[in-house]
XYZ file of C-alpha atoms in Angstrom:
754
model
C 110.593 -53.087 -45.310
C 110.969 -54.326 -41.608
C 112.344 -57.316 -40.395
C 110.270 -58.104 -37.861
C 107.303 -57.702 -35.663
C 107.589 -55.762 -32.773
C 106.075 -56.929 -29.491
C 106.496 -53.365 -27.942
C 104.344 -51.964 -30.991
C 101.535 -54.716 -31.131
C 101.098 -53.611 -27.649
C 100.293 -49.869 -28.986
C 97.263 -51.842 -29.554
C 94.349 -49.405 -28.792
C 90.765 -52.064 -29.613
C 90.812 -55.579 -30.057
C 91.845 -55.582 -33.566
C 92.250 -58.751 -36.109
C 95.563 -60.416 -35.852
C 97.046 -58.901 -38.951
C 96.295 -55.556 -37.963
C 97.692 -56.236 -34.779
C 100.925 -57.566 -37.243
C 100.956 -54.069 -38.426
C 101.831 -52.150 -35.601
C 104.134 -54.192 -34.821
C 106.095 -54.380 -38.469
C 105.513 -50.558 -37.720
C 107.490 -50.478 -34.178
C 110.691 -52.301 -36.447
C 110.278 -49.615 -39.259
C 110.957 -47.195 -36.675
C 113.975 -48.538 -35.105
C 115.188 -48.645 -38.478
C 114.737 -44.775 -38.947
C 113.955 -44.264 -42.711
C 113.360 -40.728 -44.412
C 109.954 -41.781 -45.209
C 107.253 -44.118 -43.928
C 105.101 -44.968 -46.744
C 101.432 -46.203 -45.232
C 98.680 -45.818 -48.441
C 95.360 -45.218 -47.650
C 93.825 -47.874 -50.365
C 90.205 -47.149 -50.610
C 90.064 -50.441 -53.377
C 91.881 -52.773 -55.186
C 91.663 -53.368 -59.353
C 89.823 -57.485 -59.555
C 89.122 -58.340 -62.942
C 85.232 -57.965 -63.365
C 83.145 -60.055 -65.975
C 80.271 -58.011 -68.679
C 77.376 -59.584 -65.946
C 79.520 -57.932 -62.515
C 79.088 -54.335 -61.539
C 82.201 -52.215 -61.190
C 81.104 -49.196 -59.033
C 82.551 -47.002 -56.408
C 83.407 -49.342 -53.597
C 82.116 -52.466 -55.219
C 86.299 -53.427 -54.963
C 86.707 -52.518 -51.640
C 89.461 -53.192 -48.759
C 88.893 -53.977 -45.426
C 88.286 -51.498 -42.762
C 91.785 -51.774 -40.879
C 93.634 -52.194 -44.426
C 92.423 -49.112 -45.822
C 92.354 -47.708 -42.234
C 95.854 -48.460 -41.662
C 97.167 -44.801 -41.330
C 94.713 -43.566 -38.925
C 95.163 -46.226 -36.860
C 98.990 -46.372 -37.061
C 98.839 -42.750 -36.563
C 96.730 -42.730 -33.382
C 99.062 -45.254 -32.053
C 102.510 -43.924 -32.887
C 101.330 -40.648 -31.562
C 104.568 -39.942 -29.498
C 106.194 -39.999 -32.235
C 107.568 -36.960 -34.708
C 106.097 -38.197 -37.567
C 105.201 -35.160 -39.240
C 106.195 -34.801 -42.788
C 107.738 -38.228 -43.042
C 104.523 -40.435 -43.105
C 103.384 -40.795 -46.969
C 99.700 -41.757 -46.856
C 98.496 -41.064 -50.728
C 94.280 -41.821 -50.982
C 94.676 -44.907 -53.737
C 91.595 -46.174 -55.695
C 92.452 -49.145 -57.589
C 89.215 -49.702 -58.049
C 89.389 -49.220 -61.829
C 93.041 -50.035 -62.152
C 96.317 -48.980 -61.219
C 97.087 -46.832 -63.959
C 93.949 -44.272 -62.927
C 96.554 -43.590 -60.044
C 99.435 -41.989 -62.181
C 99.155 -38.701 -60.815
C 99.087 -39.638 -57.286
C 102.222 -41.308 -57.740
C 104.021 -38.345 -59.456
C 102.451 -36.290 -56.500
C 104.101 -38.853 -53.575
C 107.358 -38.512 -55.903
C 107.427 -34.865 -54.983
C 106.868 -35.290 -51.736
C 110.172 -36.938 -51.197
C 112.410 -34.516 -53.246
C 111.595 -36.087 -57.076
C 110.711 -32.899 -58.778
C 111.547 -34.113 -62.737
C 107.827 -35.113 -63.868
C 109.006 -37.414 -66.079
C 111.611 -39.389 -63.787
C 108.496 -39.747 -62.180
C 106.095 -41.102 -65.332
C 109.111 -43.587 -66.477
C 109.730 -44.833 -63.196
C 105.731 -45.818 -62.572
C 105.475 -47.634 -65.599
C 108.420 -49.635 -64.854
C 107.240 -50.693 -61.472
C 104.120 -51.688 -63.366
C 105.449 -53.123 -65.741
C 106.930 -55.695 -63.449
C 103.910 -56.298 -61.488
C 102.257 -57.300 -64.985
C 105.491 -59.105 -65.710
C 105.631 -60.843 -62.152
C 102.062 -61.612 -62.680
C 101.780 -63.468 -65.791
C 104.889 -65.192 -64.931
C 102.699 -66.519 -61.810
C 99.991 -67.560 -64.443
C 102.473 -69.950 -66.239
C 103.723 -71.328 -63.209
C 99.945 -71.929 -61.919
C 99.414 -73.604 -65.795
C 102.799 -75.899 -65.023
C 101.899 -77.004 -61.996
C 98.124 -77.937 -63.449
C 100.162 -80.429 -65.889
C 102.266 -81.884 -63.054
C 99.279 -82.619 -61.255
C 98.149 -83.938 -64.789
C 101.346 -86.526 -65.050
C 100.625 -87.341 -61.092
C 97.060 -88.742 -61.226
C 97.916 -89.563 -57.646
C 98.622 -86.589 -56.061
C 97.068 -83.777 -54.939
C 97.605 -79.961 -53.780
C 96.297 -77.675 -51.230
C 95.803 -74.162 -52.773
C 96.264 -71.577 -49.916
C 93.399 -69.340 -49.819
C 93.011 -65.571 -48.310
C 93.915 -62.510 -48.452
C 97.889 -62.112 -49.345
C 98.651 -60.558 -46.353
C 96.972 -63.709 -44.381
C 97.589 -66.951 -46.379
C 101.522 -65.997 -47.903
C 103.356 -64.108 -45.328
C 105.699 -66.203 -42.697
C 104.648 -63.804 -39.551
C 100.941 -64.378 -39.809
C 100.478 -68.033 -41.877
C 102.665 -69.698 -38.999
C 104.441 -71.524 -41.266
C 101.219 -73.916 -42.374
C 102.928 -73.946 -46.305
C 105.773 -75.927 -44.730
C 103.887 -78.003 -42.988
C 101.796 -79.229 -46.208
C 105.083 -79.390 -48.179
C 106.969 -81.659 -45.359
C 104.219 -84.192 -45.655
C 105.179 -84.931 -49.231
C 101.923 -82.965 -50.496
C 102.672 -79.700 -53.243
C 101.120 -76.200 -52.212
C 99.922 -73.451 -54.132
C 98.717 -70.020 -53.139
C 95.801 -69.793 -55.275
C 97.143 -65.891 -57.153
C 98.982 -68.935 -59.583
C 95.813 -69.785 -60.647
C 94.430 -67.169 -63.924
C 90.784 -66.907 -62.343
C 89.884 -63.576 -64.059
C 87.216 -64.888 -66.097
C 85.845 -66.712 -63.573
C 82.475 -65.313 -62.429
C 80.292 -64.326 -59.510
C 76.903 -65.635 -58.045
C 75.981 -63.097 -56.136
C 76.931 -59.775 -55.101
C 80.290 -59.233 -53.547
C 81.800 -56.276 -52.853
C 85.090 -57.035 -51.106
C 88.145 -56.855 -53.204
C 89.706 -60.183 -51.516
C 86.645 -61.554 -51.544
C 86.024 -61.210 -55.063
C 89.343 -62.976 -55.714
C 88.942 -65.795 -53.442
C 85.336 -66.627 -54.684
C 86.805 -66.643 -58.791
C 89.622 -68.940 -57.583
C 86.885 -70.896 -55.675
C 85.294 -72.608 -59.068
C 88.497 -73.447 -60.491
C 89.519 -75.196 -57.168
C 85.673 -76.781 -57.308
C 86.041 -77.784 -60.657
C 89.401 -79.658 -60.455
C 89.914 -83.038 -58.994
C 93.435 -82.522 -57.470
C 93.028 -79.354 -56.315
C 91.491 -78.709 -52.453
C 91.535 -75.676 -50.335
C 93.078 -74.102 -47.249
C 91.626 -71.145 -45.646
C 93.869 -68.947 -43.988
C 91.884 -66.510 -41.769
C 91.950 -64.958 -38.029
C 89.854 -64.639 -35.531
C 86.599 -61.860 -35.338
C 87.816 -62.002 -39.520
C 84.823 -59.571 -40.759
C 84.906 -60.217 -44.247
C 85.902 -63.448 -43.855
C 82.873 -63.822 -41.197
C 80.697 -63.860 -44.977
C 82.750 -65.092 -47.270
C 83.812 -68.413 -45.722
C 79.923 -69.174 -46.084
C 79.796 -68.819 -49.747
C 82.821 -70.225 -50.177
C 81.792 -73.683 -48.648
C 78.744 -73.520 -50.228
C 80.950 -73.599 -53.790
C 83.220 -76.573 -52.314
C 80.031 -78.187 -51.781
C 80.651 -81.400 -50.504
C 84.567 -81.189 -51.474
C 86.607 -80.888 -48.383
C 88.484 -78.080 -47.081
C 90.099 -76.844 -44.396
C 89.608 -73.435 -42.698
C 92.510 -72.280 -39.919
C 91.765 -68.828 -38.831
C 95.044 -67.874 -36.744
C 95.991 -65.210 -33.873
C 99.573 -64.524 -32.307
C 98.212 -67.638 -29.757
C 97.693 -69.686 -32.374
C 99.792 -73.066 -31.362
C 102.147 -75.370 -33.657
C 100.372 -78.486 -32.478
C 97.124 -77.329 -32.808
C 98.219 -76.825 -36.410
C 99.473 -80.400 -36.697
C 96.552 -81.501 -35.610
C 94.410 -80.374 -37.583
C 96.218 -80.747 -41.156
C 96.633 -84.216 -40.301
C 93.020 -84.443 -39.863
C 92.274 -82.881 -42.985
C 94.725 -84.923 -45.294
C 93.047 -87.676 -43.940
C 89.889 -86.445 -45.164
C 90.759 -85.327 -48.600
C 92.366 -89.079 -48.750
C 89.128 -90.455 -48.085
C 87.350 -88.451 -50.055
C 88.657 -89.701 -53.324
C 88.931 -92.686 -52.751
C 84.371 -91.954 -52.667
C 84.074 -89.334 -54.495
C 82.295 -91.313 -57.068
C 79.801 -91.755 -54.083
C 79.220 -88.694 -53.630
C 77.411 -85.606 -54.784
C 76.626 -82.105 -54.134
C 72.861 -81.028 -52.976
C 70.737 -80.959 -56.426
C 68.287 -77.268 -56.167
C 67.775 -77.996 -60.046
C 63.518 -78.411 -58.961
C 64.189 -75.117 -56.689
C 63.280 -71.711 -58.077
C 63.528 -68.952 -55.535
C 60.724 -66.011 -55.890
C 62.280 -62.428 -56.808
C 61.384 -59.013 -56.507
C 61.274 -57.204 -59.847
C 61.172 -53.172 -61.063
C 60.222 -53.027 -64.155
C 58.181 -50.103 -66.628
C 57.887 -47.764 -62.929
C 56.533 -50.416 -61.110
C 57.654 -53.615 -58.624
C 56.146 -56.678 -59.462
C 56.440 -59.914 -57.198
C 57.795 -63.118 -59.057
C 56.255 -66.202 -57.436
C 58.396 -69.135 -57.303
C 55.884 -70.503 -60.400
C 57.137 -67.657 -62.675
C 54.034 -65.837 -62.151
C 54.328 -61.907 -61.925
C 52.342 -59.972 -58.950
C 52.514 -56.179 -58.245
C 53.505 -55.528 -54.911
C 50.395 -53.496 -53.616
C 48.028 -57.151 -54.686
C 47.178 -58.514 -51.035
C 48.991 -61.734 -51.591
C 52.350 -60.437 -51.244
C 53.311 -59.970 -47.582
C 56.050 -57.468 -46.725
C 57.521 -57.873 -43.721
C 59.369 -54.926 -41.752
C 61.697 -56.112 -39.384
C 62.417 -54.745 -36.009
C 65.225 -52.487 -35.649
C 63.306 -50.670 -33.752
C 60.101 -51.486 -32.209
C 58.765 -47.669 -33.267
C 60.728 -47.103 -36.472
C 59.011 -51.323 -37.763
C 55.924 -50.365 -36.905
C 55.818 -46.858 -38.518
C 57.032 -48.002 -41.252
C 54.837 -50.888 -41.808
C 52.403 -48.463 -41.219
C 53.302 -45.875 -43.878
C 53.380 -49.000 -46.479
C 50.360 -49.543 -45.306
C 48.547 -46.207 -45.811
C 50.167 -46.594 -49.468
C 47.877 -49.825 -50.189
C 50.953 -52.404 -48.978
C 50.159 -55.129 -47.058
C 53.287 -54.988 -44.589
C 53.644 -56.043 -40.945
C 55.848 -55.223 -38.709
C 57.956 -57.864 -36.990
C 58.280 -58.622 -33.474
C 61.470 -57.225 -31.252
C 63.625 -60.429 -31.236
C 63.796 -62.380 -28.392
C 66.211 -64.810 -27.516
C 63.851 -67.463 -29.780
C 64.573 -65.002 -32.345
C 67.984 -65.551 -32.066
C 68.686 -69.308 -32.041
C 66.726 -69.238 -35.468
C 69.538 -67.760 -36.876
C 72.203 -68.971 -35.489
C 70.835 -72.981 -35.822
C 71.495 -71.451 -39.704
C 74.573 -69.655 -39.558
C 78.612 -70.791 -38.884
C 78.219 -68.642 -36.027
C 81.196 -65.585 -37.037
C 78.104 -63.519 -38.808
C 77.297 -60.663 -36.821
C 74.412 -60.131 -34.568
C 71.933 -57.433 -36.455
C 72.597 -60.538 -38.959
C 72.123 -63.635 -36.819
C 68.857 -61.775 -35.918
C 67.406 -60.555 -39.673
C 67.445 -64.159 -40.916
C 66.370 -65.449 -37.812
C 63.281 -62.809 -37.978
C 62.572 -64.460 -41.204
C 63.160 -67.637 -40.161
C 60.658 -67.604 -36.938
C 57.828 -65.389 -39.256
C 57.932 -69.150 -41.564
C 57.808 -71.259 -38.788
C 55.432 -69.695 -36.521
C 53.763 -67.673 -38.390
C 53.802 -68.419 -42.537
C 50.391 -70.293 -43.935
C 52.205 -70.982 -46.929
C 50.158 -69.013 -49.204
C 50.973 -65.978 -49.002
C 53.892 -64.425 -51.305
C 56.331 -63.288 -47.932
C 58.781 -60.452 -49.197
C 61.416 -59.304 -46.750
C 62.608 -56.188 -46.783
C 66.715 -55.253 -46.039
C 68.600 -52.605 -46.784
C 72.031 -53.364 -49.258
C 75.465 -51.370 -49.330
C 78.977 -52.231 -50.265
C 81.937 -50.873 -48.508
C 83.896 -51.885 -45.184
C 80.179 -52.581 -43.089
C 79.561 -56.622 -43.619
C 75.948 -55.192 -44.340
C 76.295 -56.130 -48.127
C 76.188 -59.303 -47.711
C 73.117 -59.680 -45.693
C 71.305 -60.210 -48.591
C 73.568 -62.566 -50.057
C 73.103 -64.805 -47.178
C 69.403 -64.978 -46.719
C 69.203 -65.412 -50.372
C 71.831 -68.722 -49.581
C 69.339 -69.602 -46.261
C 66.179 -69.425 -48.240
C 67.319 -71.872 -51.399
C 68.999 -74.485 -48.477
C 64.959 -74.804 -47.337
C 63.638 -74.376 -50.296
C 61.515 -71.856 -49.451
C 58.881 -70.770 -52.000
C 57.566 -67.643 -52.785
C 59.865 -66.437 -50.357
C 62.122 -63.164 -51.719
C 63.434 -59.928 -50.434
C 62.869 -56.197 -50.974
C 66.891 -54.953 -51.003
C 66.892 -51.263 -51.080
C 70.852 -49.940 -51.887
C 72.771 -47.419 -49.466
C 74.725 -46.464 -52.573
C 71.321 -45.354 -54.393
C 69.971 -43.498 -51.814
C 67.546 -46.096 -50.954
C 66.269 -45.546 -54.064
C 63.794 -48.221 -56.437
C 60.268 -47.969 -55.386
C 59.101 -44.530 -56.017
C 58.329 -40.915 -54.326
C 55.504 -42.206 -52.545
C 56.966 -45.041 -50.846
C 60.337 -42.607 -50.485
C 58.239 -39.408 -48.699
C 56.182 -41.436 -46.425
C 58.942 -43.804 -45.588
C 60.632 -41.143 -44.604
C 57.333 -39.209 -42.428
C 57.749 -42.833 -40.170
C 61.778 -43.016 -40.119
C 62.240 -39.286 -38.674
C 58.670 -39.422 -36.396
C 59.703 -42.625 -34.710
C 63.550 -41.430 -34.862
C 61.774 -38.468 -32.270
C 59.392 -40.646 -31.168
C 62.445 -42.719 -29.617
C 63.476 -39.398 -28.013
C 60.836 -38.657 -26.303
C 60.388 -42.394 -24.930
C 63.606 -42.415 -23.467
C 63.117 -39.160 -21.794
C 59.685 -40.116 -19.966
C 61.522 -42.918 -18.752
C 64.234 -40.073 -17.036
C 62.190 -37.239 -16.511
C 58.682 -38.014 -15.926
C 56.873 -37.988 -12.773
C 56.102 -41.575 -12.309
C 57.824 -43.063 -15.414
C 55.547 -46.737 -15.677
C 52.492 -44.884 -16.010
C 53.922 -42.347 -18.337
C 55.187 -45.438 -20.476
C 51.928 -46.939 -20.480
C 49.921 -44.306 -21.613
C 52.820 -43.606 -24.059
C 52.619 -47.180 -26.069
C 48.828 -46.889 -25.729
C 49.045 -43.257 -28.052
C 51.685 -44.716 -30.394
C 48.800 -47.405 -31.633
C 46.499 -44.439 -31.806
C 48.836 -42.457 -33.394
C 50.535 -45.299 -36.431
C 46.540 -46.302 -36.736
C 45.519 -42.846 -38.016
C 48.817 -42.843 -40.043
C 47.439 -45.724 -41.786
C 44.145 -44.896 -42.154
C 44.889 -41.194 -42.507
C 48.166 -40.081 -44.129
C 47.373 -36.684 -45.218
C 46.890 -35.872 -41.971
C 49.964 -36.917 -40.181
C 51.374 -33.855 -39.119
C 47.853 -32.904 -37.346
C 47.588 -36.303 -35.341
C 51.403 -35.499 -34.518
C 50.521 -32.181 -32.809
C 47.607 -34.481 -31.115
C 49.746 -36.862 -29.645
C 52.572 -34.169 -28.723
C 49.707 -31.898 -26.405
C 49.108 -35.004 -25.291
C 51.645 -36.418 -24.103
C 52.578 -32.849 -22.455
C 49.040 -33.272 -20.455
C 48.788 -36.841 -19.200
C 52.660 -37.479 -18.291
C 53.691 -34.575 -16.107
C 57.788 -34.095 -16.152
C 59.771 -34.500 -12.716
C 62.434 -31.859 -14.547
C 61.996 -29.592 -17.545
C 63.718 -31.438 -20.739
C 65.967 -28.062 -21.120
C 67.295 -29.442 -17.614
C 67.824 -33.582 -18.868
C 71.063 -35.022 -18.522
C 72.153 -36.746 -22.232
C 74.155 -39.823 -23.402
C 74.449 -40.541 -26.740
C 74.335 -43.804 -27.931
C 76.117 -43.473 -31.239
C 77.629 -46.738 -33.204
C 76.644 -49.495 -35.594
C 72.682 -49.038 -36.534
C 70.903 -51.530 -35.765
C 72.079 -52.579 -32.522
C 71.851 -48.621 -30.919
C 67.988 -48.763 -32.410
C 67.910 -52.512 -31.386
C 66.523 -52.772 -27.316
C 67.133 -56.548 -27.547
C 70.004 -56.074 -28.791
C 71.980 -53.407 -26.654
C 69.648 -54.634 -23.797
C 67.756 -51.366 -23.775
C 70.580 -49.304 -22.556
C 67.799 -46.307 -22.260
C 65.499 -48.822 -19.277
C 69.324 -49.188 -17.441
C 70.385 -45.021 -17.678
C 66.992 -43.535 -17.085
C 67.295 -45.319 -13.670
C 70.547 -42.986 -13.165
C 68.453 -40.017 -14.371
C 69.984 -40.027 -18.029
C 68.281 -39.534 -21.138
C 69.919 -41.618 -23.659
C 69.617 -40.501 -27.615
C 70.127 -42.910 -29.892
C 71.345 -41.586 -33.222
C 68.491 -41.597 -35.696
C 67.854 -43.835 -38.107
C 67.582 -40.275 -40.788
C 70.984 -39.342 -39.683
C 72.751 -41.816 -41.806
C 70.107 -41.745 -44.522
C 71.079 -37.745 -44.547
C 74.968 -38.981 -44.568
C 73.902 -41.119 -47.294
C 72.567 -38.223 -49.139
C 75.729 -35.867 -48.213
C 77.830 -38.376 -49.795
C 76.150 -38.717 -53.007
C 76.449 -34.710 -53.135
C 79.854 -34.659 -52.729
C 80.823 -37.533 -54.977
C 81.930 -40.090 -52.785
C 78.918 -42.420 -53.489
C 78.202 -43.839 -56.490
C 74.033 -44.496 -57.249
C 73.174 -46.537 -60.171
C 72.322 -44.109 -63.330
C 69.377 -45.046 -63.800
C 66.854 -41.314 -64.122
C 64.175 -42.528 -62.337
C 66.165 -43.751 -58.906
C 67.863 -40.263 -59.764
C 64.278 -38.332 -59.580
C 62.824 -40.345 -56.563
C 66.702 -39.490 -54.662
C 66.233 -35.932 -55.646
C 62.160 -35.531 -54.175
C 63.160 -37.687 -51.236
C 66.091 -35.403 -50.163
C 64.179 -32.050 -51.376
C 61.224 -34.267 -49.170
C 63.166 -35.543 -46.418
C 64.488 -31.239 -45.329
C 61.092 -29.590 -44.781
C 59.524 -32.738 -42.971
C 62.825 -33.084 -40.430
C 61.912 -29.544 -39.495
C 58.341 -30.309 -38.918
C 58.322 -33.146 -36.853
C 60.708 -32.354 -34.833
C 58.771 -28.223 -34.317
C 56.017 -30.212 -33.556
C 57.157 -33.465 -31.266
C 59.274 -30.897 -29.300
C 55.739 -29.505 -28.053
C 55.090 -32.928 -26.049
C 57.768 -31.187 -23.794
C 60.127 -34.044 -23.619
C 61.905 -33.469 -26.845
C 64.598 -30.368 -27.448
C 63.931 -29.438 -31.152
C 67.411 -29.333 -33.679
C 68.367 -31.166 -36.571
C 71.079 -32.731 -38.006
C 73.897 -31.335 -39.098
C 76.384 -34.186 -40.864
C 78.293 -31.585 -42.457
C 78.990 -30.021 -39.172
C 79.712 -33.174 -37.704
C 82.357 -34.528 -40.431
C 84.045 -31.520 -39.524
C 84.550 -32.453 -36.475
C 86.096 -35.720 -37.450
C 87.858 -35.204 -40.638
C 90.909 -34.118 -38.888
C 91.588 -38.066 -38.055
C 89.414 -39.402 -41.254
C 89.025 -38.089 -44.489
C 85.796 -37.925 -45.784
C 86.022 -40.018 -48.140
C 87.195 -42.793 -44.966
C 83.177 -44.065 -45.023
C 81.059 -45.523 -42.403
C 79.658 -44.963 -38.724
C 83.438 -43.850 -37.382
C 83.556 -40.249 -38.593
C 79.922 -39.620 -37.559
C 80.273 -40.962 -33.957
C 83.775 -39.218 -33.733
C 82.542 -35.883 -34.981
C 79.809 -36.062 -32.183
C 81.670 -36.965 -29.884
C 84.263 -34.203 -29.421
C 81.179 -32.123 -30.918
C 78.749 -32.351 -28.875
C 80.553 -33.335 -25.730
C 80.620 -31.808 -22.960
C 78.377 -29.131 -24.436
C 75.413 -31.233 -24.983
C 76.099 -35.011 -24.024
C 77.865 -35.755 -20.475
C 79.007 -38.931 -22.143
C 79.405 -41.119 -25.391
C 78.784 -44.916 -26.148
C 80.024 -46.124 -29.206
C 77.778 -49.355 -29.838
C 78.620 -52.845 -31.735
C 77.948 -56.369 -32.643
C 80.624 -58.304 -31.339
C 83.416 -58.304 -34.072
C 82.505 -55.210 -35.341
C 85.016 -53.821 -37.529
C 83.736 -50.073 -38.323
C 83.229 -50.542 -34.295
C 86.851 -51.424 -33.666
C 88.134 -49.006 -35.702
C 86.143 -46.666 -33.999
C 87.565 -47.388 -30.947
C 91.486 -47.643 -32.279
C 91.493 -43.945 -33.781
C 89.351 -42.265 -31.677
C 89.566 -43.333 -27.783
C 92.534 -41.396 -27.573
C 91.580 -38.261 -28.661
C 88.437 -38.179 -26.409
C 90.146 -35.428 -23.989
C 89.133 -31.597 -22.749
C 92.404 -30.778 -24.146
C 91.976 -32.530 -27.390
C 87.917 -31.757 -28.222
C 89.217 -26.855 -27.151
C 91.589 -27.469 -30.042
C 89.316 -28.601 -32.225
C 86.414 -26.763 -31.584
C 88.971 -23.429 -31.980
C 89.888 -24.370 -35.319
C 86.855 -24.147 -36.212
C 85.004 -20.961 -34.043
C 88.433 -18.701 -32.774
C 86.208 -17.540 -29.670
C 85.035 -21.327 -28.208
C 85.622 -21.498 -24.919
C 84.415 -24.472 -22.712
C 84.689 -23.215 -18.498
C 87.511 -23.667 -16.288
C 86.175 -26.545 -14.546
C 86.914 -28.747 -17.056
C 90.937 -29.522 -16.841
C 92.427 -29.985 -20.028
C 93.508 -34.015 -18.989
C 90.872 -34.999 -18.461
C 88.786 -37.184 -20.346
C 85.556 -37.137 -22.093
C 83.294 -40.122 -20.729
C 83.722 -42.788 -23.871
C 82.691 -46.256 -23.767
C 82.822 -48.821 -26.625
C 80.501 -51.933 -26.067
C 80.250 -54.836 -28.221
C 77.400 -57.184 -28.398
C 76.100 -60.815 -29.393
C 72.311 -61.118 -28.146
C 73.567 -62.331 -24.708
C 73.174 -61.198 -21.122
C 75.462 -58.403 -20.261
C 78.668 -60.467 -19.192
C 79.933 -58.968 -15.092
C 82.726 -56.972 -16.655
C 80.678 -55.127 -19.697
C 78.179 -54.337 -16.353
C 81.558 -52.810 -14.496
C 82.301 -50.689 -17.227
C 78.518 -49.640 -17.561
C 78.800 -49.263 -14.090
C 82.215 -46.487 -14.348
C 81.125 -44.836 -17.169
C 77.754 -43.778 -15.477
C 79.771 -42.361 -12.547
C 81.663 -40.672 -14.972
C 78.869 -39.535 -16.778
C 77.387 -38.054 -13.675
C 80.161 -36.434 -12.522
C 80.988 -35.256 -16.058
C 77.571 -33.722 -15.787
C 77.589 -31.984 -12.605
C 80.262 -30.354 -14.308
C 78.454 -29.064 -17.031
C 75.526 -28.015 -14.553
C 78.140 -25.239 -13.243
C 79.021 -25.063 -16.550
C 78.917 -21.354 -18.270
C 79.107 -23.132 -21.813
C 77.391 -26.278 -20.361
C 73.680 -27.139 -22.109
C 72.422 -26.355 -18.765
C 72.238 -22.731 -17.794
C 72.509 -21.254 -14.157
């Protein structure tokens, strides 16, 4: 075990990491100085949480934070200059269904360190597991004793330390907060001292730490002498979502939240603690006059799937079919073209669907005014779009169904519907519900026709966005070209609604009109490309990234934004190789399979047709190939955008892309993790070595020096205008990309052939 975190190790931070990840770097450096034989840094996907009968136990539904599961990968990158080959033990553990399930992994690890006797390994494992279980039972007994002590002293109260154990329970992370309370004569208890196993969770939660925190929160809420202190850290993604639910459970009962980092000073902590103690004492005197908000008279609307049909359940309990004209389906703007064509697809099927406009500063204000300020930008824009529509446009009579997706895993996406449901409840919005499709189910749930028509819309809008970027960069008159493009897009959308069976015919007519009426200054095959990758919402949303396609078009670059279709194909790929666990519903499985088969044909057809515009180069998405070029950094079961971003960057840079932008919302964990594990890989030498592993004949022109860096820039966005430091980074990146494009132009293997 390390003694203390070394500052030298913390200085090896390769992205804006959270405080616990910084401590991990410092602790690992300390371990290196101790020179052990092996370093045990497991890849932990999920932890076990006892569930009630109503809770779902599926793959990724008890997952850890991205910086916990990804610890071995960013440590390897940060300490590449140390010889760790064969000494760093990084077994993959999934404890979601119990520690016992992973016995064989421990046996394998024992063999790695020289223990060949299988029975000896099993005996050691069983002994360790018994010790862990005995320890937990002893903790629960201590918790019961603590509650008895409080019962005997009704004038006393206790502080329960809530948070992830590596935040709340370790001296190096919690800044001595338990001792600070104890020095004031207040009992301090860790949250895992209470037996919360039979406590339920009121809404969807898939982080194991979040489940435990929300379960114990109910015990704290109900006990008159227990008060919570929630230890978190700045930019903690999971806590930014969990805290809202935690505070909802606490209601009017006071709690203290402390966000810590390496710069947190004692004086500030002491002031907060003193204030919290005073508030708690006042609350104890006044609690008989204080009550939580009463929502017993409010019934939220809902959407129900039953008997192969989907229904809108009104706040009064009426069941209305989703294609009833009274049901208004709202499609939020994750890119203007995507929202427009997806809503058109739904209208073509008889649904009353409307594309919400591109977000504005007002949209962001609506979102922020109903949030804590810690949530990520996509959620703020989604919530803001719904509330802005309710405030400015809703007649109060139609039934509003807000379209949104949900997923488990290490992104905050899965908590978006939870947050919005709470906003609907807090505002008592009757007849407003969410139309949720689940990532893990391959977005199935509304029927095969819905899936196929939706796929056509998404694929077409993805590629049409590429066409728009190329017009901005390559046409003789970009302003006139975009005006004409927008006009024809409206026509195409209307035709999609009225004649969906002739969509391909209309798409071909559109493509020919674009080629005929928007003359190109530069042939598309001679384009200079920049890849805009990263978090799926902000990379597709112009308001979020401040229209980077226009910024770089002025410098002659076509910005190719990673397609939504890429993510859908990625989800399908994970399902195929059993790394996602769909809901065991025959209807959904059939729908997902039909969509999968249809999607393959539709992609080829749509892309070939749009290539006739002269502003798009035909290419098919190849998820397997992309991941082949990142799995040396991240295994396939480390799921999410990082593997796709790194795979695209290493596979296609210098051959197609002159630079790569890794874009994410401010504080986005996967975005920062991508930078942490990937920035050091973005060199010509690493690319050549990787490509030659897959194709020993691969060569890159000698104009690319092995020590050169691949232009790779990580940007975080929060909806505000870019500050000067980001503008400067963009300008520097553009210069690097231009130099790379010039080298590519003279390269035999470059995307421009002379």
